[in-house]
mmCIF file of C-alpha atoms in Angstrom:
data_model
loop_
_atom_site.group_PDB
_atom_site.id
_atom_site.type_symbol
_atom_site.label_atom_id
_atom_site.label_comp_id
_atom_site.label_asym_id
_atom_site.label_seq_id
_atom_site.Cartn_x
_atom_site.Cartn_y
_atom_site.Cartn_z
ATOM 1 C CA UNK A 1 0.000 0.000 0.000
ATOM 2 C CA UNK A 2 2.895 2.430 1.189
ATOM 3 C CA UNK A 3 4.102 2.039 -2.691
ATOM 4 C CA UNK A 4 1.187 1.868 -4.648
ATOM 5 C CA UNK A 5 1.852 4.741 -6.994
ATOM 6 C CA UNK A 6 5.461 4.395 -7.584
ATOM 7 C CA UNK A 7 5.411 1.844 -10.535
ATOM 8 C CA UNK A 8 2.550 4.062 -11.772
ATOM 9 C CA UNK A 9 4.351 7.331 -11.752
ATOM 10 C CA UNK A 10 7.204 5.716 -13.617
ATOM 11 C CA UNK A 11 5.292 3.552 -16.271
ATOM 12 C CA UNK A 12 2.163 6.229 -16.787
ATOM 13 C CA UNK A 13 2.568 9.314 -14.952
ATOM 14 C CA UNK A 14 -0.164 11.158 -16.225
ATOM 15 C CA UNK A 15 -2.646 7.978 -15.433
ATOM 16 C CA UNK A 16 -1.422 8.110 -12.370
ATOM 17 C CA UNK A 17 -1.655 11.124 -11.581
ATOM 18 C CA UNK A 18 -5.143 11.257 -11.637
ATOM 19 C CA UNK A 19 -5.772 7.957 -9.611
ATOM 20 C CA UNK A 20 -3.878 9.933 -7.355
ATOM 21 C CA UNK A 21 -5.824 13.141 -7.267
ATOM 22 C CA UNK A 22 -9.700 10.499 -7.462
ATOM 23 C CA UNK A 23 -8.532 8.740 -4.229
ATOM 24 C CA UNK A 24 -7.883 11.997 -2.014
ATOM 25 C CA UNK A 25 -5.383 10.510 0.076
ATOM 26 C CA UNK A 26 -4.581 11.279 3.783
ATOM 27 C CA UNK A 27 -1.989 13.200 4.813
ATOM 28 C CA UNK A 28 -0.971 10.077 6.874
ATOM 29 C CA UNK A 29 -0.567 8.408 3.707
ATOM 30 C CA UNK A 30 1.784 10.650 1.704
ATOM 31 C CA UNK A 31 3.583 11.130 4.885
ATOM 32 C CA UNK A 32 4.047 7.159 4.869
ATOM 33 C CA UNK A 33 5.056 7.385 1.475
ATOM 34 C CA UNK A 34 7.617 9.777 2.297
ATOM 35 C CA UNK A 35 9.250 8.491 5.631
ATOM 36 C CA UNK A 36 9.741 5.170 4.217
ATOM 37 C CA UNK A 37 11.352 6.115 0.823
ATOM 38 C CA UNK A 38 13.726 8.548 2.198
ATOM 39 C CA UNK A 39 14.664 5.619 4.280
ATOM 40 C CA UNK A 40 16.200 3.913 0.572
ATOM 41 C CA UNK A 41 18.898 6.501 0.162
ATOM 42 C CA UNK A 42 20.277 6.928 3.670
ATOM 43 C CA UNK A 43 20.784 3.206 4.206
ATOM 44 C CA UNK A 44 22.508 3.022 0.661
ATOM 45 C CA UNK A 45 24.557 5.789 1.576
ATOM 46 C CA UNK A 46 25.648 4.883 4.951
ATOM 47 C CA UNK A 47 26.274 0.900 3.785
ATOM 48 C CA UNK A 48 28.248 2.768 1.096
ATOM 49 C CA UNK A 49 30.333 5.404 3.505
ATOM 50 C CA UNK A 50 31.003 2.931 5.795
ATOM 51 C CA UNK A 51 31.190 -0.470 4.163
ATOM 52 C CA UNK A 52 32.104 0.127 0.157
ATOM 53 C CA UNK A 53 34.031 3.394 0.370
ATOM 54 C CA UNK A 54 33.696 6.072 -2.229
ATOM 55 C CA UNK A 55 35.718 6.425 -5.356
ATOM 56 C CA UNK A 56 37.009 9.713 -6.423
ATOM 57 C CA UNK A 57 38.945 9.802 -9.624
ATOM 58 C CA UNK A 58 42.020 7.684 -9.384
ATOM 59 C CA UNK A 59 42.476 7.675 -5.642
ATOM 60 C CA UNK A 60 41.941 5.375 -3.116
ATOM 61 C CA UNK A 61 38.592 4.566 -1.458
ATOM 62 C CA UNK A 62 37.415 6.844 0.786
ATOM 63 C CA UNK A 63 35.537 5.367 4.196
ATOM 64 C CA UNK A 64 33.955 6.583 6.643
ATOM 65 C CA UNK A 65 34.089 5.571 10.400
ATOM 66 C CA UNK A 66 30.669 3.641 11.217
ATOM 67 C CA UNK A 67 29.414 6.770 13.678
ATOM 68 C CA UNK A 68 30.151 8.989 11.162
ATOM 69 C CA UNK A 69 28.356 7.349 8.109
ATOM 70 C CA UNK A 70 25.384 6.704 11.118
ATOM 71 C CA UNK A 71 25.459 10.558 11.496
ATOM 72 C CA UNK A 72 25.485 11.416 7.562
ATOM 73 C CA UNK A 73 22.417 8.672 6.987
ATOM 74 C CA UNK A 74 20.098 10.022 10.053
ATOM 75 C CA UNK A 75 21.042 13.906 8.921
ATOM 76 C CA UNK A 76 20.396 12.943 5.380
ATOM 77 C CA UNK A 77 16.998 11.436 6.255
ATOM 78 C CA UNK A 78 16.090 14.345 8.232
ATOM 79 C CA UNK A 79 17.098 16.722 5.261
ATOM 80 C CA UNK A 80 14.796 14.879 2.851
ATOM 81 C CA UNK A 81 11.942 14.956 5.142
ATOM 82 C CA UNK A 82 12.445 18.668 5.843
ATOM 83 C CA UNK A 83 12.584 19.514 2.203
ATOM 84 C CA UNK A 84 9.723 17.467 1.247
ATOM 85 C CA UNK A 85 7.860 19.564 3.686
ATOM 86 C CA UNK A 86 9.510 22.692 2.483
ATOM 87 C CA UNK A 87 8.750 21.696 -1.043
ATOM 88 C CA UNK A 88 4.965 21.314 -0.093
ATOM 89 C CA UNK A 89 4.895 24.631 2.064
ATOM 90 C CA UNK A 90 5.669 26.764 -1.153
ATOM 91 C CA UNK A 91 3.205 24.652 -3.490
ATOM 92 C CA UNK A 92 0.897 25.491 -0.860
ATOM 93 C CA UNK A 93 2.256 28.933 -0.342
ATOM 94 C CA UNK A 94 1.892 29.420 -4.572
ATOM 95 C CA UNK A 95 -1.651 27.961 -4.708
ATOM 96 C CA UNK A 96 -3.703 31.391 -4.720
ATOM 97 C CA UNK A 97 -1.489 33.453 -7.113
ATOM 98 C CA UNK A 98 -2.088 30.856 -9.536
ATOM 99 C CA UNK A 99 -5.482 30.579 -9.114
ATOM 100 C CA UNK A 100 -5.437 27.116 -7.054
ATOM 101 C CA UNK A 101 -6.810 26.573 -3.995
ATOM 102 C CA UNK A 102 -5.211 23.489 -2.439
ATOM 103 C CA UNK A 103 -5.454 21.821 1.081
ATOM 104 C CA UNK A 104 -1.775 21.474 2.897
ATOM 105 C CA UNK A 105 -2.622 17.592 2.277
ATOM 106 C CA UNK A 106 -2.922 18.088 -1.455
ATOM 107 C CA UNK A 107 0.303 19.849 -1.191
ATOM 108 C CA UNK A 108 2.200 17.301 0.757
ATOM 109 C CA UNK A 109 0.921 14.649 -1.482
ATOM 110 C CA UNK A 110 2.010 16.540 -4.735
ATOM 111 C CA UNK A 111 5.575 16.689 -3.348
ATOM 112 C CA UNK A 112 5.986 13.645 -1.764
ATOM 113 C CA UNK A 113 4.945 11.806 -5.204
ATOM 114 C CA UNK A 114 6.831 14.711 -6.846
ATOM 115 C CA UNK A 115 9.781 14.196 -5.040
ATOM 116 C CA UNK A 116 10.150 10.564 -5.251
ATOM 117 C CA UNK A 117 12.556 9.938 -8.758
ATOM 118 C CA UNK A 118 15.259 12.759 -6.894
ATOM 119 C CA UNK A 119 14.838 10.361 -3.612
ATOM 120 C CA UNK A 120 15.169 6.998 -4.425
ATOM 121 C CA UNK A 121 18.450 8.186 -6.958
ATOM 122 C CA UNK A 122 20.035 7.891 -4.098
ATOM 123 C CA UNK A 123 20.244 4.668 -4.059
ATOM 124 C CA UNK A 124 22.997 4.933 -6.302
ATOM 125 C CA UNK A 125 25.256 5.411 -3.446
ATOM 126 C CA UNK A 126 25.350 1.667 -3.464
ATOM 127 C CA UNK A 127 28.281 2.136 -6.858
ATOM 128 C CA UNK A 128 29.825 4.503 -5.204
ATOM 129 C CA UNK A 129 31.551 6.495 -7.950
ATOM 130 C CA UNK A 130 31.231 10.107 -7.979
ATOM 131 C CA UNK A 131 30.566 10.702 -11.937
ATOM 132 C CA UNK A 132 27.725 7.615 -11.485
ATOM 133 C CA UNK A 133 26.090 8.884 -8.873
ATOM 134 C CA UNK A 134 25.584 12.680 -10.042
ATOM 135 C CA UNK A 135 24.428 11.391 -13.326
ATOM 136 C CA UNK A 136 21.444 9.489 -11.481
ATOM 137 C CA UNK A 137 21.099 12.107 -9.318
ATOM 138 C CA UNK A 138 20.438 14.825 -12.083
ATOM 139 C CA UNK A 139 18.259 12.083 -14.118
ATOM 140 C CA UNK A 140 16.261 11.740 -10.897
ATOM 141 C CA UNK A 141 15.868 15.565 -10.645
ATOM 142 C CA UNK A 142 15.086 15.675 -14.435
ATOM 143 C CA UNK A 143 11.939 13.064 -13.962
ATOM 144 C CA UNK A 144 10.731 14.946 -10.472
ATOM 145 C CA UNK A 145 10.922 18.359 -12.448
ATOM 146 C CA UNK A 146 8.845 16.325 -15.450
ATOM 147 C CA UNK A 147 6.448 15.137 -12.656
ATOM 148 C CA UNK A 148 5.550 18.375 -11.256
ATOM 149 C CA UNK A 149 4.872 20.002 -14.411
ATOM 150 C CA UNK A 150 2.802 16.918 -15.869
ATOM 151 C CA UNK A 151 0.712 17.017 -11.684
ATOM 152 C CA UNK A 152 0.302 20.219 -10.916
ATOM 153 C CA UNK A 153 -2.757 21.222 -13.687
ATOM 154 C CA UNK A 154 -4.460 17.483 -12.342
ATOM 155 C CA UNK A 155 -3.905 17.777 -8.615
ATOM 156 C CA UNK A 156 -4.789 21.570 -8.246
ATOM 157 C CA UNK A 157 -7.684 21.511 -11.075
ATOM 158 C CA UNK A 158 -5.746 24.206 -13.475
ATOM 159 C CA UNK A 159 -5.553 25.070 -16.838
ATOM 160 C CA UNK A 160 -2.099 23.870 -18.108
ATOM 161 C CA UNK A 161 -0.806 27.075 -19.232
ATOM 162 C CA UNK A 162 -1.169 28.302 -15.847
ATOM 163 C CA UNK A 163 -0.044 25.132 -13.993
ATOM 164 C CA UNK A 164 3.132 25.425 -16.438
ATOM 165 C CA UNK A 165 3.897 28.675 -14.631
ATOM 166 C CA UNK A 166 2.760 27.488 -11.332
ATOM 167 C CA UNK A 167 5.696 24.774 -11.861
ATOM 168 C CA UNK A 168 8.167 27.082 -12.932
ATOM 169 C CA UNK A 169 7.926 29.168 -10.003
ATOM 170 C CA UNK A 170 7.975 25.980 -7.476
ATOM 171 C CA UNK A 171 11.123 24.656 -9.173
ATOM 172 C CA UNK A 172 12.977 27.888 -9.378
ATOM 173 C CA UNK A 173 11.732 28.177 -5.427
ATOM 174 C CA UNK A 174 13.104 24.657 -4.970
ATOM 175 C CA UNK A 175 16.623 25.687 -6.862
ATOM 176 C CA UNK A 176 16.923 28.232 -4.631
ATOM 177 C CA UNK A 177 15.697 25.968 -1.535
ATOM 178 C CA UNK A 178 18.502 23.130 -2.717
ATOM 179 C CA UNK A 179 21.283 26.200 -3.158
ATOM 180 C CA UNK A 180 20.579 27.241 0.428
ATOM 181 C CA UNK A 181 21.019 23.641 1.924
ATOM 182 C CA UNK A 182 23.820 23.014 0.255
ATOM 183 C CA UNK A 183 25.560 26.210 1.846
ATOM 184 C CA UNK A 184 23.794 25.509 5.178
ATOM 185 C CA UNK A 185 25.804 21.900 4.829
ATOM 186 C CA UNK A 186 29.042 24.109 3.748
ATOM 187 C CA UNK A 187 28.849 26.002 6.826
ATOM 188 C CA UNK A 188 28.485 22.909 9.128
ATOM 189 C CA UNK A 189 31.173 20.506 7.724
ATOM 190 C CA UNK A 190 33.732 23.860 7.963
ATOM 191 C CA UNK A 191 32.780 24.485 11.439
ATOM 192 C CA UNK A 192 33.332 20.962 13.167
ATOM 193 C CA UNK A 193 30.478 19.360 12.281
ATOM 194 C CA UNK A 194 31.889 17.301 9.223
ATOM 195 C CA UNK A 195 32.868 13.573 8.821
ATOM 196 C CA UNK A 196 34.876 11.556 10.505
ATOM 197 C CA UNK A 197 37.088 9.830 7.620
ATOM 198 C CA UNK A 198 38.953 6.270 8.477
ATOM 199 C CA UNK A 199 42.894 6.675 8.452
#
């Protein structure tokens, strides 16, 4: 049940999307969804910190100690959560300017299923090599970015034309979102809160 729509949103998005939008989901269901996918990336990424060690260029392996990779999967599982919810605040936030009138649990459901391709790329981690891993990464952001343009007009009843600019403005919001975590994350790893790396 938790993972109903995935094959769906993969293999017919736009069919999907409206099952999605008929069934009027609880928020206790795309908030299922969420915690438990988020939970795919952070174990492959602490199993690879930890266990496989990451491969940059033509260097060694890189490892981390086993607190350390504990610390990057439960901070990387609370980052996802956080900007699932942050992602579903400003489609919420949006809703009125482009003519939608949304609950929150609409919201949360259109980013959770939005965010879901971006997510589960991390699982990638599990071949650790840098130049694999950003390429699924970015293909992952490339089919979330398709999603939210192809949901938007279904789950907030819109015209397209004005759910296309509805979607621009949430994924140049969400840009701007991802920019600021990843200086947030700069800030912390320079000020003693980085890795621990295995000698």
């Amino acid at each position: 049940m938790i993972l109903n729509h995935i094959w769906g949103l993969y293999a017919h998005p736009m069919e999907e999307w409206k099952t999605i939008d008929a069934k009027r989901e609880s928020i206790v269901n795309s908030l299922t969804h969420i915690l438990f996918v988020a939970l795919l990336p952070c174990a492959a990424a602490y199993y690879a910190s930890a266990h496989i060690g990451w491969s940059v260029g033509a260097r060694e392996s890189i490892f981390l100690t086993q607190g350390s990779a504990v610390m990057l999967g439960v901070a990387m599982y609370a980052g996802i959560i956080a900007a699932t919810f942050a992602l579903a605040y400003l489609v919420y936030w949006m809703a009125k300017t482009f003519g939608a009138d949304p609950s929150f649990t609409q919201s949360l459901e259109l980013a959770a299923y939005t965010a879901t391709p971006v997510i589960m790329s991390g699982v990638a981690a599990l071949y650790p090599e840098l130049w694999f891993v950003s390429l699924i990464f970015l293909a992952g952001v490339a089919y979330s970015v398709y999603l939210l343009y192809a949901g938007i007009p279904v789950i907030m009843h819109i015209p397209e034309e004005r759910g296309f600019l509805y979607a621009s403005s949430v994924v140049t919001a969400g840009l701007i979102l991802m920019v600021i975590l990843m200086v947030t994350t700069a800030i912390l790893w320079t000020n003693g809160f980085g890795p621990t790396f295995m000698s």
